[in-house]
């Protein structure tokens, strides 16, 4: 009987230890979308190569994408985006560094959907602004997926819209993120 108790305590201890030891999660295939609705034409693009790291112990989260990774339905839009708007040669990356403010309320070891309040600094086009948004942490089958939607103003990041296309391009852009994460192996 005592041996059973020792084995049970051993299994519980090491089972808990292995979950706690896996605190950093990572992806190189995060999906970042942006959408801009304007009276004459909506603009939409997707980038499927975003990197993301989440530290479940501290709640620190970081995203990074290459601006040239955005794909548009129209090649001309993609060219204008990279050359005229975000100037991808001068500003090749966009980054977000922040924290899940309510991280202690998220049980990363239990399946479910959790609201995440996130605050951090978003850098685009050489400008950095603080943003705060709500997202979700979805845990299914031992996998973590983080999702968030938020809006930015292009003018906050000094992305100029030429007067010739002011009716085609909105200053307001909706950004959506979806990042399925795997355990980051040291």
PDB file of C-alpha atoms in Angstrom:
ATOM      1  CA  UNK A   1       0.000   0.000   0.000  1.00  0.00           C
ATOM      2  CA  UNK A   2       2.811   2.429   0.831  1.00  0.00           C
ATOM      3  CA  UNK A   3       4.468   1.704  -2.514  1.00  0.00           C
ATOM      4  CA  UNK A   4       1.261   2.697  -4.314  1.00  0.00           C
ATOM      5  CA  UNK A   5       1.185   6.009  -2.440  1.00  0.00           C
ATOM      6  CA  UNK A   6       4.830   6.678  -3.270  1.00  0.00           C
ATOM      7  CA  UNK A   7       4.233   5.907  -6.968  1.00  0.00           C
ATOM      8  CA  UNK A   8       1.113   8.113  -6.969  1.00  0.00           C
ATOM      9  CA  UNK A   9       2.974  11.030  -5.333  1.00  0.00           C
ATOM     10  CA  UNK A  10       5.837  10.512  -7.798  1.00  0.00           C
ATOM     11  CA  UNK A  11       3.480  10.597 -10.803  1.00  0.00           C
ATOM     12  CA  UNK A  12       1.630  13.664  -9.549  1.00  0.00           C
ATOM     13  CA  UNK A  13       4.865  15.528  -8.808  1.00  0.00           C
ATOM     14  CA  UNK A  14       6.539  14.770 -12.128  1.00  0.00           C
ATOM     15  CA  UNK A  15       3.311  15.170 -14.105  1.00  0.00           C
ATOM     16  CA  UNK A  16       2.888  18.660 -12.633  1.00  0.00           C
ATOM     17  CA  UNK A  17       6.559  19.416 -13.116  1.00  0.00           C
ATOM     18  CA  UNK A  18       6.453  18.618 -16.838  1.00  0.00           C
ATOM     19  CA  UNK A  19       3.481  20.960 -17.394  1.00  0.00           C
ATOM     20  CA  UNK A  20       5.140  23.760 -15.407  1.00  0.00           C
ATOM     21  CA  UNK A  21       8.464  23.213 -17.192  1.00  0.00           C
ATOM     22  CA  UNK A  22       6.848  23.947 -20.556  1.00  0.00           C
ATOM     23  CA  UNK A  23       6.415  27.679 -20.117  1.00  0.00           C
ATOM     24  CA  UNK A  24       7.527  29.028 -23.486  1.00  0.00           C
ATOM     25  CA  UNK A  25       5.585  28.430 -26.674  1.00  0.00           C
ATOM     26  CA  UNK A  26       6.492  29.485 -30.208  1.00  0.00           C
ATOM     27  CA  UNK A  27       5.400  29.596 -33.842  1.00  0.00           C
ATOM     28  CA  UNK A  28       6.854  30.628 -37.185  1.00  0.00           C
ATOM     29  CA  UNK A  29       3.489  30.314 -38.903  1.00  0.00           C
ATOM     30  CA  UNK A  30       1.330  32.890 -37.178  1.00  0.00           C
ATOM     31  CA  UNK A  31      -1.363  34.381 -39.412  1.00  0.00           C
ATOM     32  CA  UNK A  32      -1.679  38.157 -39.419  1.00  0.00           C
ATOM     33  CA  UNK A  33      -4.427  39.765 -41.498  1.00  0.00           C
ATOM     34  CA  UNK A  34      -5.288  43.346 -42.080  1.00  0.00           C
ATOM     35  CA  UNK A  35      -8.426  44.797 -43.509  1.00  0.00           C
ATOM     36  CA  UNK A  36      -9.223  48.347 -44.502  1.00  0.00           C
ATOM     37  CA  UNK A  37     -12.699  49.292 -45.652  1.00  0.00           C
ATOM     38  CA  UNK A  38     -13.077  52.366 -47.819  1.00  0.00           C
ATOM     39  CA  UNK A  39     -15.989  53.636 -49.952  1.00  0.00           C
ATOM     40  CA  UNK A  40     -14.482  52.629 -53.293  1.00  0.00           C
ATOM     41  CA  UNK A  41     -12.435  49.558 -52.462  1.00  0.00           C
ATOM     42  CA  UNK A  42     -11.647  47.365 -49.478  1.00  0.00           C
ATOM     43  CA  UNK A  43      -8.051  46.302 -48.996  1.00  0.00           C
ATOM     44  CA  UNK A  44      -7.144  42.996 -47.432  1.00  0.00           C
ATOM     45  CA  UNK A  45      -3.857  41.145 -47.009  1.00  0.00           C
ATOM     46  CA  UNK A  46      -2.555  38.145 -45.111  1.00  0.00           C
ATOM     47  CA  UNK A  47       0.855  37.173 -43.789  1.00  0.00           C
ATOM     48  CA  UNK A  48       1.237  33.503 -42.817  1.00  0.00           C
ATOM     49  CA  UNK A  49       4.802  33.640 -41.524  1.00  0.00           C
ATOM     50  CA  UNK A  50       4.532  35.611 -38.313  1.00  0.00           C
ATOM     51  CA  UNK A  51       6.719  34.560 -35.432  1.00  0.00           C
ATOM     52  CA  UNK A  52       5.349  34.615 -31.923  1.00  0.00           C
ATOM     53  CA  UNK A  53       6.692  33.653 -28.512  1.00  0.00           C
ATOM     54  CA  UNK A  54       4.511  33.347 -25.409  1.00  0.00           C
ATOM     55  CA  UNK A  55       5.896  32.808 -21.920  1.00  0.00           C
ATOM     56  CA  UNK A  56       2.994  31.278 -19.998  1.00  0.00           C
ATOM     57  CA  UNK A  57       4.669  31.867 -16.637  1.00  0.00           C
ATOM     58  CA  UNK A  58       5.183  35.630 -17.001  1.00  0.00           C
ATOM     59  CA  UNK A  59       2.566  36.394 -19.675  1.00  0.00           C
ATOM     60  CA  UNK A  60       5.146  38.066 -21.895  1.00  0.00           C
ATOM     61  CA  UNK A  61       4.274  37.843 -25.575  1.00  0.00           C
ATOM     62  CA  UNK A  62       6.114  38.976 -28.700  1.00  0.00           C
ATOM     63  CA  UNK A  63       5.140  38.982 -32.394  1.00  0.00           C
ATOM     64  CA  UNK A  64       7.309  39.788 -35.374  1.00  0.00           C
ATOM     65  CA  UNK A  65       6.497  39.825 -39.098  1.00  0.00           C
ATOM     66  CA  UNK A  66       8.271  40.777 -42.271  1.00  0.00           C
ATOM     67  CA  UNK A  67       6.198  43.401 -44.085  1.00  0.00           C
ATOM     68  CA  UNK A  68       7.028  41.864 -47.474  1.00  0.00           C
ATOM     69  CA  UNK A  69       5.296  38.696 -46.277  1.00  0.00           C
ATOM     70  CA  UNK A  70       1.838  40.232 -46.765  1.00  0.00           C
ATOM     71  CA  UNK A  71       0.020  38.812 -49.774  1.00  0.00           C
ATOM     72  CA  UNK A  72      -2.716  40.727 -51.592  1.00  0.00           C
ATOM     73  CA  UNK A  73      -5.267  39.608 -54.167  1.00  0.00           C
ATOM     74  CA  UNK A  74      -3.931  42.216 -56.570  1.00  0.00           C
ATOM     75  CA  UNK A  75      -0.206  42.344 -57.318  1.00  0.00           C
ATOM     76  CA  UNK A  76      -0.334  46.117 -57.857  1.00  0.00           C
ATOM     77  CA  UNK A  77      -1.743  46.627 -54.340  1.00  0.00           C
ATOM     78  CA  UNK A  78       1.094  44.551 -52.927  1.00  0.00           C
ATOM     79  CA  UNK A  79       3.651  46.607 -54.816  1.00  0.00           C
ATOM     80  CA  UNK A  80       2.147  49.920 -53.657  1.00  0.00           C
ATOM     81  CA  UNK A  81       1.897  48.635 -50.079  1.00  0.00           C
ATOM     82  CA  UNK A  82       5.606  47.753 -49.968  1.00  0.00           C
ATOM     83  CA  UNK A  83       6.982  50.686 -51.959  1.00  0.00           C
ATOM     84  CA  UNK A  84       4.696  53.636 -51.209  1.00  0.00           C
ATOM     85  CA  UNK A  85       3.034  52.993 -47.862  1.00  0.00           C
ATOM     86  CA  UNK A  86       5.057  50.878 -45.421  1.00  0.00           C
ATOM     87  CA  UNK A  87       8.355  51.307 -47.289  1.00  0.00           C
ATOM     88  CA  UNK A  88       9.418  47.716 -46.654  1.00  0.00           C
ATOM     89  CA  UNK A  89      12.997  48.353 -47.761  1.00  0.00           C
ATOM     90  CA  UNK A  90      13.457  50.975 -45.005  1.00  0.00           C
ATOM     91  CA  UNK A  91      11.175  49.338 -42.408  1.00  0.00           C
ATOM     92  CA  UNK A  92      11.243  45.593 -43.075  1.00  0.00           C
ATOM     93  CA  UNK A  93       9.566  44.390 -39.856  1.00  0.00           C
ATOM     94  CA  UNK A  94       6.613  45.085 -37.625  1.00  0.00           C
ATOM     95  CA  UNK A  95       6.828  43.999 -33.988  1.00  0.00           C
ATOM     96  CA  UNK A  96       4.666  43.786 -30.921  1.00  0.00           C
ATOM     97  CA  UNK A  97       6.121  43.336 -27.446  1.00  0.00           C
ATOM     98  CA  UNK A  98       3.699  43.103 -24.582  1.00  0.00           C
ATOM     99  CA  UNK A  99       2.149  41.207 -21.742  1.00  0.00           C
ATOM    100  CA  UNK A 100      -1.022  39.317 -20.947  1.00  0.00           C
ATOM    101  CA  UNK A 101      -2.218  41.452 -18.030  1.00  0.00           C
ATOM    102  CA  UNK A 102      -4.537  38.815 -16.580  1.00  0.00           C
ATOM    103  CA  UNK A 103      -2.092  35.935 -17.132  1.00  0.00           C
ATOM    104  CA  UNK A 104      -2.625  34.373 -13.655  1.00  0.00           C
ATOM    105  CA  UNK A 105      -6.305  33.755 -14.530  1.00  0.00           C
ATOM    106  CA  UNK A 106      -5.421  31.615 -17.570  1.00  0.00           C
ATOM    107  CA  UNK A 107      -4.958  27.919 -16.822  1.00  0.00           C
ATOM    108  CA  UNK A 108      -2.599  26.824 -19.598  1.00  0.00           C
ATOM    109  CA  UNK A 109      -2.859  23.232 -18.379  1.00  0.00           C
ATOM    110  CA  UNK A 110      -6.634  23.011 -18.809  1.00  0.00           C
ATOM    111  CA  UNK A 111      -8.581  22.939 -22.067  1.00  0.00           C
ATOM    112  CA  UNK A 112     -10.841  25.882 -22.714  1.00  0.00           C
ATOM    113  CA  UNK A 113     -11.098  29.388 -24.091  1.00  0.00           C
ATOM    114  CA  UNK A 114      -9.777  32.223 -21.946  1.00  0.00           C
ATOM    115  CA  UNK A 115     -10.058  35.983 -22.389  1.00  0.00           C
ATOM    116  CA  UNK A 116      -6.635  37.637 -22.458  1.00  0.00           C
ATOM    117  CA  UNK A 117      -6.169  41.343 -21.759  1.00  0.00           C
ATOM    118  CA  UNK A 118      -3.021  42.335 -23.631  1.00  0.00           C
ATOM    119  CA  UNK A 119      -1.039  45.555 -23.454  1.00  0.00           C
ATOM    120  CA  UNK A 120       2.192  46.392 -25.214  1.00  0.00           C
ATOM    121  CA  UNK A 121       4.074  48.374 -27.817  1.00  0.00           C
ATOM    122  CA  UNK A 122       3.437  47.974 -31.535  1.00  0.00           C
ATOM    123  CA  UNK A 123       6.186  49.124 -33.916  1.00  0.00           C
ATOM    124  CA  UNK A 124       5.382  49.712 -37.579  1.00  0.00           C
ATOM    125  CA  UNK A 125       7.074  51.957 -40.147  1.00  0.00           C
ATOM    126  CA  UNK A 126       9.636  53.174 -37.585  1.00  0.00           C
ATOM    127  CA  UNK A 127       6.967  54.359 -35.138  1.00  0.00           C
ATOM    128  CA  UNK A 128       6.068  52.717 -31.832  1.00  0.00           C
ATOM    129  CA  UNK A 129       2.728  53.157 -30.080  1.00  0.00           C
ATOM    130  CA  UNK A 130       1.238  51.563 -27.012  1.00  0.00           C
ATOM    131  CA  UNK A 131      -1.873  49.488 -27.638  1.00  0.00           C
ATOM    132  CA  UNK A 132      -4.235  47.522 -25.444  1.00  0.00           C
ATOM    133  CA  UNK A 133      -6.715  44.901 -26.620  1.00  0.00           C
ATOM    134  CA  UNK A 134      -8.599  41.781 -25.650  1.00  0.00           C
ATOM    135  CA  UNK A 135      -7.777  38.466 -27.220  1.00  0.00           C
ATOM    136  CA  UNK A 136      -8.380  34.799 -26.573  1.00  0.00           C
ATOM    137  CA  UNK A 137      -6.164  31.951 -25.530  1.00  0.00           C
ATOM    138  CA  UNK A 138      -7.606  28.683 -26.816  1.00  0.00           C
ATOM    139  CA  UNK A 139      -6.279  25.457 -25.351  1.00  0.00           C
ATOM    140  CA  UNK A 140      -7.277  22.218 -27.087  1.00  0.00           C
ATOM    141  CA  UNK A 141      -5.499  18.890 -27.194  1.00  0.00           C
ATOM    142  CA  UNK A 142      -2.502  20.302 -25.341  1.00  0.00           C
ATOM    143  CA  UNK A 143      -2.033  22.994 -28.016  1.00  0.00           C
ATOM    144  CA  UNK A 144      -2.265  26.734 -27.425  1.00  0.00           C
ATOM    145  CA  UNK A 145      -3.646  29.175 -30.007  1.00  0.00           C
ATOM    146  CA  UNK A 146      -3.712  32.896 -29.336  1.00  0.00           C
ATOM    147  CA  UNK A 147      -6.013  35.237 -31.242  1.00  0.00           C
ATOM    148  CA  UNK A 148      -6.579  38.989 -31.140  1.00  0.00           C
ATOM    149  CA  UNK A 149      -8.267  41.714 -33.189  1.00  0.00           C
ATOM    150  CA  UNK A 150      -7.532  45.407 -32.883  1.00  0.00           C
ATOM    151  CA  UNK A 151      -7.626  48.611 -34.909  1.00  0.00           C
ATOM    152  CA  UNK A 152      -4.850  51.044 -35.681  1.00  0.00           C
ATOM    153  CA  UNK A 153      -4.672  54.353 -37.506  1.00  0.00           C
ATOM    154  CA  UNK A 154      -2.121  54.553 -40.305  1.00  0.00           C
ATOM    155  CA  UNK A 155      -1.472  58.188 -39.412  1.00  0.00           C
ATOM    156  CA  UNK A 156      -0.294  57.089 -35.919  1.00  0.00           C
ATOM    157  CA  UNK A 157       2.534  55.220 -37.663  1.00  0.00           C
ATOM    158  CA  UNK A 158       3.278  58.029 -40.136  1.00  0.00           C
ATOM    159  CA  UNK A 159       2.022  55.983 -43.070  1.00  0.00           C
ATOM    160  CA  UNK A 160       0.846  58.617 -45.520  1.00  0.00           C
ATOM    161  CA  UNK A 161      -2.062  58.141 -47.891  1.00  0.00           C
ATOM    162  CA  UNK A 162      -1.547  60.085 -51.127  1.00  0.00           C
ATOM    163  CA  UNK A 163      -4.387  62.529 -51.843  1.00  0.00           C
ATOM    164  CA  UNK A 164      -4.972  60.805 -55.188  1.00  0.00           C
ATOM    165  CA  UNK A 165      -6.211  57.649 -53.413  1.00  0.00           C
ATOM    166  CA  UNK A 166      -7.706  59.108 -50.192  1.00  0.00           C
ATOM    167  CA  UNK A 167     -11.115  57.697 -51.227  1.00  0.00           C
ATOM    168  CA  UNK A 168      -9.659  54.224 -51.801  1.00  0.00           C
ATOM    169  CA  UNK A 169      -7.599  53.806 -48.639  1.00  0.00           C
ATOM    170  CA  UNK A 170      -8.970  54.233 -45.122  1.00  0.00           C
ATOM    171  CA  UNK A 171      -6.797  55.581 -42.326  1.00  0.00           C
ATOM    172  CA  UNK A 172      -8.279  52.919 -40.039  1.00  0.00           C
ATOM    173  CA  UNK A 173      -7.039  49.329 -40.373  1.00  0.00           C
ATOM    174  CA  UNK A 174      -8.293  46.231 -38.562  1.00  0.00           C
ATOM    175  CA  UNK A 175      -5.563  43.743 -37.662  1.00  0.00           C
ATOM    176  CA  UNK A 176      -6.364  40.122 -36.774  1.00  0.00           C
ATOM    177  CA  UNK A 177      -3.867  37.615 -35.427  1.00  0.00           C
ATOM    178  CA  UNK A 178      -4.079  33.852 -35.023  1.00  0.00           C
ATOM    179  CA  UNK A 179      -1.051  31.959 -33.778  1.00  0.00           C
ATOM    180  CA  UNK A 180      -1.054  28.220 -33.085  1.00  0.00           C
ATOM    181  CA  UNK A 181       1.858  27.652 -30.706  1.00  0.00           C
ATOM    182  CA  UNK A 182       4.117  24.687 -30.010  1.00  0.00           C
ATOM    183  CA  UNK A 183       6.459  24.125 -27.087  1.00  0.00           C
ATOM    184  CA  UNK A 184       9.690  26.107 -27.532  1.00  0.00           C
ATOM    185  CA  UNK A 185      12.540  23.670 -27.110  1.00  0.00           C
ATOM    186  CA  UNK A 186      15.680  25.120 -25.587  1.00  0.00           C
TER     187      UNK A 186
END
